[in-house]
Amino acid sequence: MEQVTFYNGVKMPIVGYGVYQVSQEECERCVIDALSLGYRSIDTAQSYFNEEQVGNAMVQSGIPRKEIFLTTKVWIEHYGYEATKKSVLESMRKLRTEYLDLVLLHQPFGDYYGAYRALEDLYTEGKLRAIGVSNFYPDRLVDIASFSRIKPMVNQVETHPFHQQKNAKKWMDTYGIQMEAWAPFGEGRGGLFEDPVLTEIAQKYGKSTAQIILRWHIQRGIVVIPKSAHKTRMAENLNVFDFALTQADMERISALDKEQSAFFSHSDPATVEWFVRMVEERKQKK
Ligand SMILES: NC(=O)c1ccc[n+]([C@@H]2O[C@H](COP(=O)([O-])OP(=O)(O)OC[C@H]3O[C@@H](n4cnc5c(N)ncnc54)[C@H](OP(=O)(O)O)[C@@H]3O)[C@@H](O)[C@H]2O)c1
């Protein structure tokens, strides 16, 4: 498996398996399937409510912990120095691990500075091998990279052929921060899997459109964490290392960019309000 290397020397597989919207009932089976196929990187989050299932699956797989790259993310309601520290230790308990390979701040809202200081300290203590952020658009990324003691190693943002994040990538490259794509297929929104250009390129290489999309990300140097609940698709998504797209095909895909989120913009105040409501609702349910 091809790997990327963060500025601190830590390596991460360029293809991993994401478990957002994988139900608690299915998660153990899915992660065991993924690991059995050769995935060695798993991306979960406190807000996916399946960390325990991921931890159980890793133990059941029998694969040594050090061979798996494990990521989780801190949710907004756990932001602030003390709460974040406590929540990461709780994630480690659920994930049945003594350390985490990568912990990200899930969203750039609330007391993310306090939260980030906690990640810096956990990193310094050796509990985290790498730390980073998610959904930090260029302004917030440059801000936290500039005013932190330990610059983020990773920024995980929505990235797919209809929302390519070229400007965001430029800033991450400038600061030596590894880009990671969430929703590498844009969850198939806007007819991405059926796009005529991608379909034509797929036919040419004898691959699926999903494989063409993943290969395009990889050739941009971007880490991908596709989700599938189906073992055949998990295998398909891993089978992207036996061919390479030509520069001309990379450029054809580059031209598909709509420069617009398939979901929502983190810079839109209405999005921020939506997250605030989500945090409030979750607090009330407790
Ligand atoms: N940091 C963040 O804010 C954030 C946000 C969203 C996601 N993420 C992370 O990114 C991961 C991936 O994103 P995502 O799950 O939202 O979307 P995605 O990976 O872009 O798309 C997943 C969808 O594509 C389908 N699919 C997967 N492989 C396929 C294939 N080979 N052919 C056809 N369809 C295929 C899946 O269906 P089936 O499952 O039915 O196969 C599912 O409906 C998440 O699991 C999570 O770890 C992070």
Tab-separated table of N, CA, C and O and ligand atoms in Angstrom, residues 18-20 43 48 73 106 134-135 156 182-187 193 210 225-230 233 236-237, ligand 1:
chain	number	residue	atom	x	y	z
A	18	GLY	N	-13.547	4.512	5.706
A	18	GLY	CA	-14.298	5.441	6.556
A	18	GLY	C	-15.595	4.816	7.037
A	18	GLY	O	-16.264	4.092	6.288
A	19	VAL	N	-15.963	5.092	8.290
A	19	VAL	CA	-17.153	4.437	8.854
A	19	VAL	C	-18.280	5.411	9.227
A	19	VAL	O	-19.131	5.093	10.048
A	20	TYR	N	-18.304	6.568	8.588
A	20	TYR	CA	-19.439	7.485	8.791
A	20	TYR	C	-20.681	6.839	8.173
A	20	TYR	O	-20.620	6.282	7.074
A	43	ASP	N	-11.022	5.265	9.583
A	43	ASP	CA	-11.383	6.627	9.973
A	43	ASP	C	-12.739	6.623	10.663
A	43	ASP	O	-13.759	6.333	10.042
A	48	TYR	N	-19.694	9.629	15.212
A	48	TYR	CA	-20.283	8.531	14.412
A	48	TYR	C	-20.911	7.470	15.330
A	48	TYR	O	-21.561	6.549	14.845
A	73	LYS	N	-12.005	11.571	15.617
A	73	LYS	CA	-12.167	13.037	15.589
A	73	LYS	C	-12.941	13.486	16.827
A	73	LYS	O	-13.881	12.798	17.253
A	106	HIS	N	-12.991	17.882	14.612
A	106	HIS	CA	-13.948	17.573	13.545
A	106	HIS	C	-14.451	18.817	12.813
A	106	HIS	O	-14.704	18.789	11.610
A	134	SER	N	-10.166	19.143	10.693
A	134	SER	CA	-11.055	18.756	9.603
A	134	SER	C	-12.010	19.913	9.338
A	134	SER	O	-12.443	20.583	10.287
A	135	ASN	N	-12.311	20.107	8.091
A	135	ASN	CA	-13.228	21.183	7.676
A	135	ASN	C	-12.684	22.574	7.990
A	135	ASN	O	-13.461	23.514	8.175
A	156	GLN	N	-8.647	17.303	6.941
A	156	GLN	CA	-9.596	16.440	6.204
A	156	GLN	C	-10.772	17.307	5.748
A	156	GLN	O	-11.491	17.859	6.570
A	182	TRP	N	-12.581	13.831	2.573
A	182	TRP	CA	-13.785	13.118	3.016
A	182	TRP	C	-14.788	13.126	1.868
A	182	TRP	O	-14.722	13.983	0.993
A	183	ALA	N	-15.663	12.123	1.877
A	183	ALA	CA	-16.583	11.922	0.745
A	183	ALA	C	-15.812	11.959	-0.584
A	183	ALA	O	-16.125	12.775	-1.454
A	184	PRO	N	-14.833	11.075	-0.752
A	184	PRO	CA	-14.053	11.093	-1.999
A	184	PRO	C	-14.923	10.874	-3.233
A	184	PRO	O	-14.519	11.247	-4.337
A	185	PHE	N	-16.123	10.277	-3.036
A	185	PHE	CA	-17.088	10.129	-4.137
A	185	PHE	C	-18.202	11.172	-4.022
A	185	PHE	O	-19.214	11.069	-4.731
A	186	GLY	N	-18.076	12.096	-3.109
A	186	GLY	CA	-19.184	13.036	-2.873
A	186	GLY	C	-20.473	12.287	-2.566
A	186	GLY	O	-21.571	12.759	-2.871
A	187	GLU	N	-20.306	11.088	-1.970
A	187	GLU	CA	-21.452	10.186	-1.709
A	187	GLU	C	-22.267	9.942	-2.978
A	187	GLU	O	-23.467	9.640	-2.906
A	193	PHE	N	-21.109	9.146	-10.048
A	193	PHE	CA	-20.715	7.821	-10.559
A	193	PHE	C	-21.119	7.627	-12.022
A	193	PHE	O	-20.566	6.791	-12.714
A	210	ALA	N	-15.744	4.556	-9.853
A	210	ALA	CA	-15.253	4.714	-8.470
A	210	ALA	C	-13.727	4.597	-8.441
A	210	ALA	O	-13.034	5.405	-7.795
A	225	ILE	N	-10.568	8.025	2.056
A	225	ILE	CA	-11.140	7.088	3.031
A	225	ILE	C	-12.560	6.719	2.590
A	225	ILE	O	-13.536	7.007	3.285
A	226	PRO	N	-12.706	6.078	1.411
A	226	PRO	CA	-14.052	5.756	0.925
A	226	PRO	C	-14.797	4.837	1.890
A	226	PRO	O	-14.191	3.979	2.519
A	227	LYS	N	-16.105	5.051	1.946
A	227	LYS	CA	-16.975	4.180	2.763
A	227	LYS	C	-17.783	3.279	1.849
A	227	LYS	O	-18.337	3.744	0.834
A	228	SER	N	-17.866	2.018	2.192
A	228	SER	CA	-18.868	1.146	1.584
A	228	SER	C	-19.244	0.082	2.597
A	228	SER	O	-18.383	-0.411	3.328
A	229	ALA	N	-20.516	-0.261	2.615
A	229	ALA	CA	-20.952	-1.342	3.500
A	229	ALA	C	-20.848	-2.684	2.778
A	229	ALA	O	-21.132	-3.722	3.364
A	230	HIS	N	-20.476	-2.650	1.496
A	230	HIS	CA	-20.419	-3.875	0.686
A	230	HIS	C	-18.989	-4.337	0.474
A	230	HIS	O	-18.148	-3.571	-0.025
A	233	ARG	N	-17.467	-3.867	-3.022
A	233	ARG	CA	-17.070	-2.478	-3.297
A	233	ARG	C	-15.835	-2.077	-2.497
A	233	ARG	O	-14.987	-1.330	-2.981
A	236	GLU	N	-13.067	-3.372	-4.485
A	236	GLU	CA	-12.921	-2.539	-5.689
A	236	GLU	C	-12.186	-1.230	-5.355
A	236	GLU	O	-11.285	-0.803	-6.081
A	237	ASN	N	-12.539	-0.639	-4.224
A	237	ASN	CA	-11.962	0.656	-3.851
A	237	ASN	C	-10.490	0.563	-3.443
A	237	ASN	O	-9.781	1.561	-3.409
B	1	LIG	N1	-14.591	15.051	8.530
B	1	LIG	C1	-15.851	15.108	8.145
B	1	LIG	O1	-16.578	16.075	8.410
B	1	LIG	C2	-16.417	13.965	7.353
B	1	LIG	C3	-17.657	14.104	6.720
B	1	LIG	C4	-18.142	13.027	5.975
B	1	LIG	C5	-17.371	11.883	5.853
B	1	LIG	N2	-16.168	11.762	6.496
B	1	LIG	C6	-15.326	10.537	6.389
B	1	LIG	O2	-15.147	10.230	5.001
B	1	LIG	C7	-15.609	8.903	4.755
B	1	LIG	C8	-16.140	8.786	3.358
B	1	LIG	O3	-17.155	9.732	3.109
B	1	LIG	P1	-18.694	9.354	2.906
B	1	LIG	O4	-18.954	8.056	3.553
B	1	LIG	O5	-19.519	10.493	3.355
B	1	LIG	O6	-18.876	9.273	1.330
B	1	LIG	P2	-18.167	8.546	0.093
B	1	LIG	O7	-17.098	7.623	0.553
B	1	LIG	O8	-17.862	9.604	-0.893
B	1	LIG	O9	-19.366	7.733	-0.529
B	1	LIG	C9	-19.965	6.658	0.119
B	1	LIG	C10	-21.110	6.184	-0.775
B	1	LIG	O10	-20.565	5.638	-1.992
B	1	LIG	C11	-21.036	4.304	-2.178
B	1	LIG	N3	-19.918	3.535	-2.740
B	1	LIG	C12	-18.750	3.208	-2.125
B	1	LIG	N4	-17.952	2.537	-2.956
B	1	LIG	C13	-18.614	2.435	-4.131
B	1	LIG	C14	-18.297	1.835	-5.380
B	1	LIG	N5	-17.112	1.244	-5.583
B	1	LIG	N6	-19.212	1.908	-6.376
B	1	LIG	C15	-20.414	2.532	-6.170
B	1	LIG	N7	-20.763	3.101	-5.007
B	1	LIG	C16	-19.866	3.057	-4.002
B	1	LIG	C17	-21.431	3.832	-0.796
B	1	LIG	O11	-22.493	2.905	-0.887
B	1	LIG	P3	-22.522	1.497	-0.082
B	1	LIG	O12	-22.070	1.745	1.321
B	1	LIG	O13	-23.943	1.089	-0.192
B	1	LIG	O14	-21.595	0.583	-0.837
B	1	LIG	C18	-21.931	5.122	-0.141
B	1	LIG	O15	-23.284	5.375	-0.509
B	1	LIG	C19	-16.651	8.692	5.839
B	1	LIG	O16	-17.005	7.341	6.028
B	1	LIG	C20	-15.976	9.319	7.023
B	1	LIG	O17	-15.010	8.454	7.578
B	1	LIG	C21	-15.683	12.800	7.236
